[in-house]
Amino acid sequence: MSIAALIISYLCGSIPFSFLIPWRKGIDIRKTGSGNVGGTNVLRALGPKWGLLSITLDFLKAFIPILIIRLIFGVDSWVPYLSLIVLVLGHDYPIFLKFKGGKGVASTLGGYFALSPLLGAIFLLVWIPVELSTKYVSLSSLLGLLITAILGYFWDLKMGITYTILFLLSLYKHRSNIKRLLSNSENKTDIIKILQRKEELK
């Protein structure tokens, strides 16, 4: 049964909402903007309605299955934590897109809220002010993941280890962003201006 949970988690993670939504609009998100199959790139390319929908679905595809797995196996089991890691790997390396996916932040956050809503809220408390002040989505995401990984050890060893693995995975997926941050050439994303945009694909 635990093997089935891992397989289901990977397949759920592999559903490429941030590819499918732009594709329905005639846009290959892999060839648009940063080329990343993620909600932030959809937000930039298609506007707030479709971007927020992509982010929400990427969040829910982790939150719902991980919450169900947690309820079945319990928080004392490793299965929910391993399932979250496998699910995020599914988002990052989806079987449906030849293993070329996004960076997994929204899905990771969905899993956080399924396992520990408080740590999910702490991630947002870090992410929001850092993004609004620097306009670097990559920096705010990595800082949020790092802080929640550290705090996870105060909750539960399994949680701390899991969140550390997810932080390291995100660090690897953001390696090009990190290079641009260090060279002061990273693209900025003004979330407020994007959310205020009226022109977007119908």
mmCIF file of the C-alpha atoms, coordinates in Angstrom:
data_MODEL
# 
_entry.id   MODEL 
# 
loop_
_atom_site.group_PDB 
_atom_site.id 
_atom_site.type_symbol 
_atom_site.label_atom_id 
_atom_site.label_alt_id 
_atom_site.label_comp_id 
_atom_site.label_asym_id 
_atom_site.label_entity_id 
_atom_site.label_seq_id 
_atom_site.pdbx_PDB_ins_code 
_atom_site.Cartn_x 
_atom_site.Cartn_y 
_atom_site.Cartn_z 
_atom_site.occupancy 
_atom_site.B_iso_or_equiv 
_atom_site.pdbx_formal_charge 
_atom_site.auth_seq_id 
_atom_site.auth_comp_id 
_atom_site.auth_asym_id 
_atom_site.auth_atom_id 
_atom_site.pdbx_PDB_model_num 
ATOM 1   C CA . MET A 1 1   ? 0.000  0.000  0.000   1.00 0.00 ? 1   MET A CA 1 
ATOM 2   C CA . SER A 1 2   ? 2.888  2.380  0.716   1.00 0.00 ? 2   SER A CA 1 
ATOM 3   C CA . ILE A 1 3   ? 4.298  1.661  -2.771  1.00 0.00 ? 3   ILE A CA 1 
ATOM 4   C CA . ALA A 1 4   ? 0.920  2.560  -4.255  1.00 0.00 ? 4   ALA A CA 1 
ATOM 5   C CA . ALA A 1 5   ? 0.987  5.848  -2.309  1.00 0.00 ? 5   ALA A CA 1 
ATOM 6   C CA . LEU A 1 6   ? 4.375  6.709  -3.787  1.00 0.00 ? 6   LEU A CA 1 
ATOM 7   C CA . ILE A 1 7   ? 3.281  5.858  -7.339  1.00 0.00 ? 7   ILE A CA 1 
ATOM 8   C CA . ILE A 1 8   ? 0.090  7.889  -6.993  1.00 0.00 ? 8   ILE A CA 1 
ATOM 9   C CA . SER A 1 9   ? 2.081  10.795 -5.549  1.00 0.00 ? 9   SER A CA 1 
ATOM 10  C CA . TYR A 1 10  ? 4.495  10.801 -8.467  1.00 0.00 ? 10  TYR A CA 1 
ATOM 11  C CA . LEU A 1 11  ? 1.659  10.698 -11.022 1.00 0.00 ? 11  LEU A CA 1 
ATOM 12  C CA . CYS A 1 12  ? -0.193 13.515 -9.253  1.00 0.00 ? 12  CYS A CA 1 
ATOM 13  C CA . GLY A 1 13  ? 2.973  15.586 -9.210  1.00 0.00 ? 13  GLY A CA 1 
ATOM 14  C CA . SER A 1 14  ? 3.518  14.876 -12.895 1.00 0.00 ? 14  SER A CA 1 
ATOM 15  C CA . ILE A 1 15  ? 0.250  16.519 -13.960 1.00 0.00 ? 15  ILE A CA 1 
ATOM 16  C CA . PRO A 1 16  ? 1.666  19.644 -15.672 1.00 0.00 ? 16  PRO A CA 1 
ATOM 17  C CA . PHE A 1 17  ? -1.040 22.218 -14.988 1.00 0.00 ? 17  PHE A CA 1 
ATOM 18  C CA . SER A 1 18  ? 1.385  25.067 -15.692 1.00 0.00 ? 18  SER A CA 1 
ATOM 19  C CA . PHE A 1 19  ? 1.925  23.567 -19.138 1.00 0.00 ? 19  PHE A CA 1 
ATOM 20  C CA . LEU A 1 20  ? -1.642 22.500 -19.904 1.00 0.00 ? 20  LEU A CA 1 
ATOM 21  C CA . ILE A 1 21  ? -3.309 25.836 -19.146 1.00 0.00 ? 21  ILE A CA 1 
ATOM 22  C CA . PRO A 1 22  ? -1.069 27.915 -21.471 1.00 0.00 ? 22  PRO A CA 1 
ATOM 23  C CA . TRP A 1 23  ? -1.205 25.089 -24.060 1.00 0.00 ? 23  TRP A CA 1 
ATOM 24  C CA . ARG A 1 24  ? -5.008 25.424 -24.163 1.00 0.00 ? 24  ARG A CA 1 
ATOM 25  C CA . LYS A 1 25  ? -4.409 29.095 -24.973 1.00 0.00 ? 25  LYS A CA 1 
ATOM 26  C CA . GLY A 1 26  ? -2.060 28.246 -27.818 1.00 0.00 ? 26  GLY A CA 1 
ATOM 27  C CA . ILE A 1 27  ? 1.120  28.985 -25.862 1.00 0.00 ? 27  ILE A CA 1 
ATOM 28  C CA . ASP A 1 28  ? 3.984  26.603 -25.203 1.00 0.00 ? 28  ASP A CA 1 
ATOM 29  C CA . ILE A 1 29  ? 5.153  27.892 -21.825 1.00 0.00 ? 29  ILE A CA 1 
ATOM 30  C CA . ARG A 1 30  ? 8.472  26.084 -22.359 1.00 0.00 ? 30  ARG A CA 1 
ATOM 31  C CA . LYS A 1 31  ? 9.220  28.598 -25.117 1.00 0.00 ? 31  LYS A CA 1 
ATOM 32  C CA . THR A 1 32  ? 7.880  31.649 -23.317 1.00 0.00 ? 32  THR A CA 1 
ATOM 33  C CA . GLY A 1 33  ? 9.529  33.925 -20.759 1.00 0.00 ? 33  GLY A CA 1 
ATOM 34  C CA . SER A 1 34  ? 11.940 31.968 -18.584 1.00 0.00 ? 34  SER A CA 1 
ATOM 35  C CA . GLY A 1 35  ? 10.861 28.690 -20.204 1.00 0.00 ? 35  GLY A CA 1 
ATOM 36  C CA . ASN A 1 36  ? 10.055 27.255 -16.794 1.00 0.00 ? 36  ASN A CA 1 
ATOM 37  C CA . VAL A 1 37  ? 6.958  25.070 -16.515 1.00 0.00 ? 37  VAL A CA 1 
ATOM 38  C CA . GLY A 1 38  ? 5.763  26.829 -13.400 1.00 0.00 ? 38  GLY A CA 1 
ATOM 39  C CA . GLY A 1 39  ? 3.052  29.127 -12.151 1.00 0.00 ? 39  GLY A CA 1 
ATOM 40  C CA . THR A 1 40  ? 5.241  32.232 -11.955 1.00 0.00 ? 40  THR A CA 1 
ATOM 41  C CA . ASN A 1 41  ? 6.111  31.980 -15.641 1.00 0.00 ? 41  ASN A CA 1 
ATOM 42  C CA . VAL A 1 42  ? 2.424  31.512 -16.478 1.00 0.00 ? 42  VAL A CA 1 
ATOM 43  C CA . LEU A 1 43  ? 1.657  34.545 -14.308 1.00 0.00 ? 43  LEU A CA 1 
ATOM 44  C CA . ARG A 1 44  ? 4.084  36.660 -16.311 1.00 0.00 ? 44  ARG A CA 1 
ATOM 45  C CA . ALA A 1 45  ? 2.987  35.315 -19.700 1.00 0.00 ? 45  ALA A CA 1 
ATOM 46  C CA . LEU A 1 46  ? -0.795 35.025 -19.380 1.00 0.00 ? 46  LEU A CA 1 
ATOM 47  C CA . GLY A 1 47  ? -1.674 37.411 -16.572 1.00 0.00 ? 47  GLY A CA 1 
ATOM 48  C CA . PRO A 1 48  ? -3.128 37.020 -13.083 1.00 0.00 ? 48  PRO A CA 1 
ATOM 49  C CA . LYS A 1 49  ? -6.189 34.879 -13.818 1.00 0.00 ? 49  LYS A CA 1 
ATOM 50  C CA . TRP A 1 50  ? -4.415 32.010 -15.548 1.00 0.00 ? 50  TRP A CA 1 
ATOM 51  C CA . GLY A 1 51  ? -1.223 32.410 -13.534 1.00 0.00 ? 51  GLY A CA 1 
ATOM 52  C CA . LEU A 1 52  ? -3.017 32.164 -10.203 1.00 0.00 ? 52  LEU A CA 1 
ATOM 53  C CA . LEU A 1 53  ? -5.055 29.224 -11.509 1.00 0.00 ? 53  LEU A CA 1 
ATOM 54  C CA . SER A 1 54  ? -1.841 27.405 -12.447 1.00 0.00 ? 54  SER A CA 1 
ATOM 55  C CA . ILE A 1 55  ? -0.267 28.119 -9.063  1.00 0.00 ? 55  ILE A CA 1 
ATOM 56  C CA . THR A 1 56  ? -3.428 27.022 -7.238  1.00 0.00 ? 56  THR A CA 1 
ATOM 57  C CA . LEU A 1 57  ? -3.667 23.747 -9.156  1.00 0.00 ? 57  LEU A CA 1 
ATOM 58  C CA . ASP A 1 58  ? 0.036  23.030 -8.616  1.00 0.00 ? 58  ASP A CA 1 
ATOM 59  C CA . PHE A 1 59  ? -0.592 23.658 -4.909  1.00 0.00 ? 59  PHE A CA 1 
ATOM 60  C CA . LEU A 1 60  ? -3.693 21.455 -4.763  1.00 0.00 ? 60  LEU A CA 1 
ATOM 61  C CA . LYS A 1 61  ? -2.151 18.545 -6.667  1.00 0.00 ? 61  LYS A CA 1 
ATOM 62  C CA . ALA A 1 62  ? 0.169  18.188 -3.673  1.00 0.00 ? 62  ALA A CA 1 
ATOM 63  C CA . PHE A 1 63  ? -2.086 19.305 -0.839  1.00 0.00 ? 63  PHE A CA 1 
ATOM 64  C CA . ILE A 1 64  ? -4.963 16.910 -1.566  1.00 0.00 ? 64  ILE A CA 1 
ATOM 65  C CA . PRO A 1 65  ? -3.056 13.623 -2.085  1.00 0.00 ? 65  PRO A CA 1 
ATOM 66  C CA . ILE A 1 66  ? -0.552 14.270 0.709   1.00 0.00 ? 66  ILE A CA 1 
ATOM 67  C CA . LEU A 1 67  ? -3.359 15.153 3.122   1.00 0.00 ? 67  LEU A CA 1 
ATOM 68  C CA . ILE A 1 68  ? -5.166 11.919 2.217   1.00 0.00 ? 68  ILE A CA 1 
ATOM 69  C CA . ILE A 1 69  ? -1.969 9.883  2.595   1.00 0.00 ? 69  ILE A CA 1 
ATOM 70  C CA . ARG A 1 70  ? -1.296 11.565 5.946   1.00 0.00 ? 70  ARG A CA 1 
ATOM 71  C CA . LEU A 1 71  ? -4.798 10.671 7.151   1.00 0.00 ? 71  LEU A CA 1 
ATOM 72  C CA . ILE A 1 72  ? -4.354 7.048  6.033   1.00 0.00 ? 72  ILE A CA 1 
ATOM 73  C CA . PHE A 1 73  ? -0.847 6.402  7.350   1.00 0.00 ? 73  PHE A CA 1 
ATOM 74  C CA . GLY A 1 74  ? -0.561 8.982  10.140  1.00 0.00 ? 74  GLY A CA 1 
ATOM 75  C CA . VAL A 1 75  ? 2.173  11.509 10.865  1.00 0.00 ? 75  VAL A CA 1 
ATOM 76  C CA . ASP A 1 76  ? 4.289  8.920  12.678  1.00 0.00 ? 76  ASP A CA 1 
ATOM 77  C CA . SER A 1 77  ? 4.822  7.076  9.396   1.00 0.00 ? 77  SER A CA 1 
ATOM 78  C CA . TRP A 1 78  ? 7.486  7.981  6.851   1.00 0.00 ? 78  TRP A CA 1 
ATOM 79  C CA . VAL A 1 79  ? 5.011  7.408  4.006   1.00 0.00 ? 79  VAL A CA 1 
ATOM 80  C CA . PRO A 1 80  ? 3.489  10.947 3.886   1.00 0.00 ? 80  PRO A CA 1 
ATOM 81  C CA . TYR A 1 81  ? 6.944  12.528 3.926   1.00 0.00 ? 81  TYR A CA 1 
ATOM 82  C CA . LEU A 1 82  ? 8.403  10.232 1.271   1.00 0.00 ? 82  LEU A CA 1 
ATOM 83  C CA . SER A 1 83  ? 5.242  10.733 -0.775  1.00 0.00 ? 83  SER A CA 1 
ATOM 84  C CA . LEU A 1 84  ? 5.755  14.506 -0.722  1.00 0.00 ? 84  LEU A CA 1 
ATOM 85  C CA . ILE A 1 85  ? 9.345  14.143 -1.916  1.00 0.00 ? 85  ILE A CA 1 
ATOM 86  C CA . VAL A 1 86  ? 8.247  11.814 -4.716  1.00 0.00 ? 86  VAL A CA 1 
ATOM 87  C CA . LEU A 1 87  ? 5.371  14.138 -5.651  1.00 0.00 ? 87  LEU A CA 1 
ATOM 88  C CA . VAL A 1 88  ? 7.655  17.149 -5.967  1.00 0.00 ? 88  VAL A CA 1 
ATOM 89  C CA . LEU A 1 89  ? 10.030 15.026 -8.053  1.00 0.00 ? 89  LEU A CA 1 
ATOM 90  C CA . GLY A 1 90  ? 7.030  14.286 -10.246 1.00 0.00 ? 90  GLY A CA 1 
ATOM 91  C CA . HIS A 1 91  ? 6.454  18.010 -10.738 1.00 0.00 ? 91  HIS A CA 1 
ATOM 92  C CA . ASP A 1 92  ? 10.128 18.678 -11.399 1.00 0.00 ? 92  ASP A CA 1 
ATOM 93  C CA . TYR A 1 93  ? 10.573 15.631 -13.644 1.00 0.00 ? 93  TYR A CA 1 
ATOM 94  C CA . PRO A 1 94  ? 7.106  14.761 -15.005 1.00 0.00 ? 94  PRO A CA 1 
ATOM 95  C CA . ILE A 1 95  ? 6.694  11.605 -17.030 1.00 0.00 ? 95  ILE A CA 1 
ATOM 96  C CA . PHE A 1 96  ? 4.134  13.408 -19.207 1.00 0.00 ? 96  PHE A CA 1 
ATOM 97  C CA . LEU A 1 97  ? 6.649  16.071 -20.350 1.00 0.00 ? 97  LEU A CA 1 
ATOM 98  C CA . LYS A 1 98  ? 9.680  13.848 -20.917 1.00 0.00 ? 98  LYS A CA 1 
ATOM 99  C CA . PHE A 1 99  ? 10.871 14.583 -17.357 1.00 0.00 ? 99  PHE A CA 1 
ATOM 100 C CA . LYS A 1 100 ? 11.259 18.327 -17.974 1.00 0.00 ? 100 LYS A CA 1 
ATOM 101 C CA . GLY A 1 101 ? 9.113  20.189 -15.455 1.00 0.00 ? 101 GLY A CA 1 
ATOM 102 C CA . GLY A 1 102 ? 9.125  23.162 -13.137 1.00 0.00 ? 102 GLY A CA 1 
ATOM 103 C CA . LYS A 1 103 ? 10.844 23.999 -9.874  1.00 0.00 ? 103 LYS A CA 1 
ATOM 104 C CA . GLY A 1 104 ? 8.216  22.641 -7.509  1.00 0.00 ? 104 GLY A CA 1 
ATOM 105 C CA . VAL A 1 105 ? 7.729  25.524 -5.084  1.00 0.00 ? 105 VAL A CA 1 
ATOM 106 C CA . ALA A 1 106 ? 3.918  25.677 -5.240  1.00 0.00 ? 106 ALA A CA 1 
ATOM 107 C CA . SER A 1 107 ? 3.657  21.888 -4.959  1.00 0.00 ? 107 SER A CA 1 
ATOM 108 C CA . THR A 1 108 ? 6.124  21.838 -2.073  1.00 0.00 ? 108 THR A CA 1 
ATOM 109 C CA . LEU A 1 109 ? 4.027  24.473 -0.306  1.00 0.00 ? 109 LEU A CA 1 
ATOM 110 C CA . GLY A 1 110 ? 0.903  22.396 -0.883  1.00 0.00 ? 110 GLY A CA 1 
ATOM 111 C CA . GLY A 1 111 ? 2.598  19.480 0.834   1.00 0.00 ? 111 GLY A CA 1 
ATOM 112 C CA . TYR A 1 112 ? 3.696  21.748 3.676   1.00 0.00 ? 112 TYR A CA 1 
ATOM 113 C CA . PHE A 1 113 ? 0.111  22.777 4.378   1.00 0.00 ? 113 PHE A CA 1 
ATOM 114 C CA . ALA A 1 114 ? -0.978 19.122 4.280   1.00 0.00 ? 114 ALA A CA 1 
ATOM 115 C CA . LEU A 1 115 ? 1.691  18.055 6.799   1.00 0.00 ? 115 LEU A CA 1 
ATOM 116 C CA . SER A 1 116 ? 2.010  21.196 8.931   1.00 0.00 ? 116 SER A CA 1 
ATOM 117 C CA . PRO A 1 117 ? -0.179 24.237 8.182   1.00 0.00 ? 117 PRO A CA 1 
ATOM 118 C CA . LEU A 1 118 ? 1.861  26.335 10.620  1.00 0.00 ? 118 LEU A CA 1 
ATOM 119 C CA . LEU A 1 119 ? 5.093  25.766 8.685   1.00 0.00 ? 119 LEU A CA 1 
ATOM 120 C CA . GLY A 1 120 ? 3.224  26.466 5.468   1.00 0.00 ? 120 GLY A CA 1 
ATOM 121 C CA . ALA A 1 121 ? 2.110  29.780 6.943   1.00 0.00 ? 121 ALA A CA 1 
ATOM 122 C CA . ILE A 1 122 ? 5.675  30.537 8.077   1.00 0.00 ? 122 ILE A CA 1 
ATOM 123 C CA . PHE A 1 123 ? 6.890  29.956 4.516   1.00 0.00 ? 123 PHE A CA 1 
ATOM 124 C CA . LEU A 1 124 ? 4.410  32.576 3.290   1.00 0.00 ? 124 LEU A CA 1 
ATOM 125 C CA . LEU A 1 125 ? 5.422  34.964 6.083   1.00 0.00 ? 125 LEU A CA 1 
ATOM 126 C CA . VAL A 1 126 ? 8.966  34.760 4.729   1.00 0.00 ? 126 VAL A CA 1 
ATOM 127 C CA . TRP A 1 127 ? 8.115  34.646 1.021   1.00 0.00 ? 127 TRP A CA 1 
ATOM 128 C CA . ILE A 1 128 ? 5.711  37.588 0.838   1.00 0.00 ? 128 ILE A CA 1 
ATOM 129 C CA . PRO A 1 129 ? 7.841  40.377 2.395   1.00 0.00 ? 129 PRO A CA 1 
ATOM 130 C CA . VAL A 1 130 ? 11.054 39.178 0.701   1.00 0.00 ? 130 VAL A CA 1 
ATOM 131 C CA . GLU A 1 131 ? 9.374  39.068 -2.720  1.00 0.00 ? 131 GLU A CA 1 
ATOM 132 C CA . LEU A 1 132 ? 7.658  42.409 -2.281  1.00 0.00 ? 132 LEU A CA 1 
ATOM 133 C CA . SER A 1 133 ? 10.874 44.100 -1.152  1.00 0.00 ? 133 SER A CA 1 
ATOM 134 C CA . THR A 1 134 ? 13.327 42.489 -3.611  1.00 0.00 ? 134 THR A CA 1 
ATOM 135 C CA . LYS A 1 135 ? 10.967 41.332 -6.402  1.00 0.00 ? 135 LYS A CA 1 
ATOM 136 C CA . TYR A 1 136 ? 13.043 38.141 -6.671  1.00 0.00 ? 136 TYR A CA 1 
ATOM 137 C CA . VAL A 1 137 ? 10.730 35.120 -6.647  1.00 0.00 ? 137 VAL A CA 1 
ATOM 138 C CA . SER A 1 138 ? 13.685 32.727 -6.610  1.00 0.00 ? 138 SER A CA 1 
ATOM 139 C CA . LEU A 1 139 ? 15.312 34.361 -3.587  1.00 0.00 ? 139 LEU A CA 1 
ATOM 140 C CA . SER A 1 140 ? 12.092 34.542 -1.583  1.00 0.00 ? 140 SER A CA 1 
ATOM 141 C CA . SER A 1 141 ? 11.274 30.911 -2.403  1.00 0.00 ? 141 SER A CA 1 
ATOM 142 C CA . LEU A 1 142 ? 14.696 29.620 -1.405  1.00 0.00 ? 142 LEU A CA 1 
ATOM 143 C CA . LEU A 1 143 ? 14.729 31.620 1.832   1.00 0.00 ? 143 LEU A CA 1 
ATOM 144 C CA . GLY A 1 144 ? 11.259 30.372 2.695   1.00 0.00 ? 144 GLY A CA 1 
ATOM 145 C CA . LEU A 1 145 ? 12.269 26.769 2.038   1.00 0.00 ? 145 LEU A CA 1 
ATOM 146 C CA . LEU A 1 146 ? 15.503 27.136 4.013   1.00 0.00 ? 146 LEU A CA 1 
ATOM 147 C CA . ILE A 1 147 ? 13.835 28.618 7.091   1.00 0.00 ? 147 ILE A CA 1 
ATOM 148 C CA . THR A 1 148 ? 11.026 26.040 7.105   1.00 0.00 ? 148 THR A CA 1 
ATOM 149 C CA . ALA A 1 149 ? 13.605 23.254 6.690   1.00 0.00 ? 149 ALA A CA 1 
ATOM 150 C CA . ILE A 1 150 ? 15.470 24.479 9.773   1.00 0.00 ? 150 ILE A CA 1 
ATOM 151 C CA . LEU A 1 151 ? 12.271 24.922 11.776  1.00 0.00 ? 151 LEU A CA 1 
ATOM 152 C CA . GLY A 1 152 ? 11.064 21.492 10.680  1.00 0.00 ? 152 GLY A CA 1 
ATOM 153 C CA . TYR A 1 153 ? 13.612 19.840 12.982  1.00 0.00 ? 153 TYR A CA 1 
ATOM 154 C CA . PHE A 1 154 ? 11.883 21.476 15.962  1.00 0.00 ? 154 PHE A CA 1 
ATOM 155 C CA . TRP A 1 155 ? 8.615  19.805 14.931  1.00 0.00 ? 155 TRP A CA 1 
ATOM 156 C CA . ASP A 1 156 ? 9.751  16.327 13.973  1.00 0.00 ? 156 ASP A CA 1 
ATOM 157 C CA . LEU A 1 157 ? 12.964 14.720 12.725  1.00 0.00 ? 157 LEU A CA 1 
ATOM 158 C CA . LYS A 1 158 ? 11.154 13.219 9.720   1.00 0.00 ? 158 LYS A CA 1 
ATOM 159 C CA . MET A 1 159 ? 9.797  16.645 8.846   1.00 0.00 ? 159 MET A CA 1 
ATOM 160 C CA . GLY A 1 160 ? 13.188 18.314 9.188   1.00 0.00 ? 160 GLY A CA 1 
ATOM 161 C CA . ILE A 1 161 ? 14.887 15.723 6.988   1.00 0.00 ? 161 ILE A CA 1 
ATOM 162 C CA . THR A 1 162 ? 12.114 15.861 4.398   1.00 0.00 ? 162 THR A CA 1 
ATOM 163 C CA . TYR A 1 163 ? 12.078 19.651 4.210   1.00 0.00 ? 163 TYR A CA 1 
ATOM 164 C CA . THR A 1 164 ? 15.874 19.722 3.978   1.00 0.00 ? 164 THR A CA 1 
ATOM 165 C CA . ILE A 1 165 ? 15.749 17.349 1.007   1.00 0.00 ? 165 ILE A CA 1 
ATOM 166 C CA . LEU A 1 166 ? 13.085 19.526 -0.627  1.00 0.00 ? 166 LEU A CA 1 
ATOM 167 C CA . PHE A 1 167 ? 15.169 22.652 -0.020  1.00 0.00 ? 167 PHE A CA 1 
ATOM 168 C CA . LEU A 1 168 ? 18.227 21.012 -1.598  1.00 0.00 ? 168 LEU A CA 1 
ATOM 169 C CA . LEU A 1 169 ? 16.140 19.851 -4.553  1.00 0.00 ? 169 LEU A CA 1 
ATOM 170 C CA . SER A 1 170 ? 14.825 23.377 -5.034  1.00 0.00 ? 170 SER A CA 1 
ATOM 171 C CA . LEU A 1 171 ? 18.345 24.747 -4.659  1.00 0.00 ? 171 LEU A CA 1 
ATOM 172 C CA . TYR A 1 172 ? 19.435 22.486 -7.523  1.00 0.00 ? 172 TYR A CA 1 
ATOM 173 C CA . LYS A 1 173 ? 16.459 23.452 -9.690  1.00 0.00 ? 173 LYS A CA 1 
ATOM 174 C CA . HIS A 1 174 ? 17.180 27.152 -9.031  1.00 0.00 ? 174 HIS A CA 1 
ATOM 175 C CA . ARG A 1 175 ? 20.890 26.879 -9.854  1.00 0.00 ? 175 ARG A CA 1 
ATOM 176 C CA . SER A 1 176 ? 20.618 29.171 -12.902 1.00 0.00 ? 176 SER A CA 1 
ATOM 177 C CA . ASN A 1 177 ? 18.653 31.696 -10.831 1.00 0.00 ? 177 ASN A CA 1 
ATOM 178 C CA . ILE A 1 178 ? 21.326 31.605 -8.142  1.00 0.00 ? 178 ILE A CA 1 
ATOM 179 C CA . LYS A 1 179 ? 24.013 32.385 -10.730 1.00 0.00 ? 179 LYS A CA 1 
ATOM 180 C CA . ARG A 1 180 ? 21.981 35.351 -11.941 1.00 0.00 ? 180 ARG A CA 1 
ATOM 181 C CA . LEU A 1 181 ? 21.371 36.533 -8.378  1.00 0.00 ? 181 LEU A CA 1 
ATOM 182 C CA . LEU A 1 182 ? 25.104 36.462 -7.698  1.00 0.00 ? 182 LEU A CA 1 
ATOM 183 C CA . SER A 1 183 ? 25.804 38.396 -10.907 1.00 0.00 ? 183 SER A CA 1 
ATOM 184 C CA . ASN A 1 184 ? 22.940 40.818 -10.208 1.00 0.00 ? 184 ASN A CA 1 
ATOM 185 C CA . SER A 1 185 ? 21.214 39.832 -13.456 1.00 0.00 ? 185 SER A CA 1 
ATOM 186 C CA . GLU A 1 186 ? 18.223 37.909 -12.113 1.00 0.00 ? 186 GLU A CA 1 
ATOM 187 C CA . ASN A 1 187 ? 14.849 38.898 -13.570 1.00 0.00 ? 187 ASN A CA 1 
ATOM 188 C CA . LYS A 1 188 ? 12.599 40.762 -11.186 1.00 0.00 ? 188 LYS A CA 1 
ATOM 189 C CA . THR A 1 189 ? 8.897  39.995 -10.842 1.00 0.00 ? 189 THR A CA 1 
ATOM 190 C CA . ASP A 1 190 ? 6.635  42.747 -9.577  1.00 0.00 ? 190 ASP A CA 1 
ATOM 191 C CA . ILE A 1 191 ? 3.772  40.632 -8.260  1.00 0.00 ? 191 ILE A CA 1 
ATOM 192 C CA . ILE A 1 192 ? 1.634  43.674 -7.392  1.00 0.00 ? 192 ILE A CA 1 
ATOM 193 C CA . LYS A 1 193 ? 1.845  45.090 -10.920 1.00 0.00 ? 193 LYS A CA 1 
ATOM 194 C CA . ILE A 1 194 ? 1.107  41.697 -12.456 1.00 0.00 ? 194 ILE A CA 1 
ATOM 195 C CA . LEU A 1 195 ? -1.944 41.222 -10.238 1.00 0.00 ? 195 LEU A CA 1 
ATOM 196 C CA . GLN A 1 196 ? -3.170 44.679 -11.265 1.00 0.00 ? 196 GLN A CA 1 
ATOM 197 C CA . ARG A 1 197 ? -2.875 43.865 -14.953 1.00 0.00 ? 197 ARG A CA 1 
ATOM 198 C CA . LYS A 1 198 ? -6.175 43.989 -16.806 1.00 0.00 ? 198 LYS A CA 1 
ATOM 199 C CA . GLU A 1 199 ? -4.978 42.750 -20.175 1.00 0.00 ? 199 GLU A CA 1 
ATOM 200 C CA . GLU A 1 200 ? -4.642 38.990 -20.263 1.00 0.00 ? 200 GLU A CA 1 
ATOM 201 C CA . LEU A 1 201 ? -5.607 36.109 -22.504 1.00 0.00 ? 201 LEU A CA 1 
ATOM 202 C CA . LYS A 1 202 ? -9.299 35.254 -22.289 1.00 0.00 ? 202 LYS A CA 1 
# 
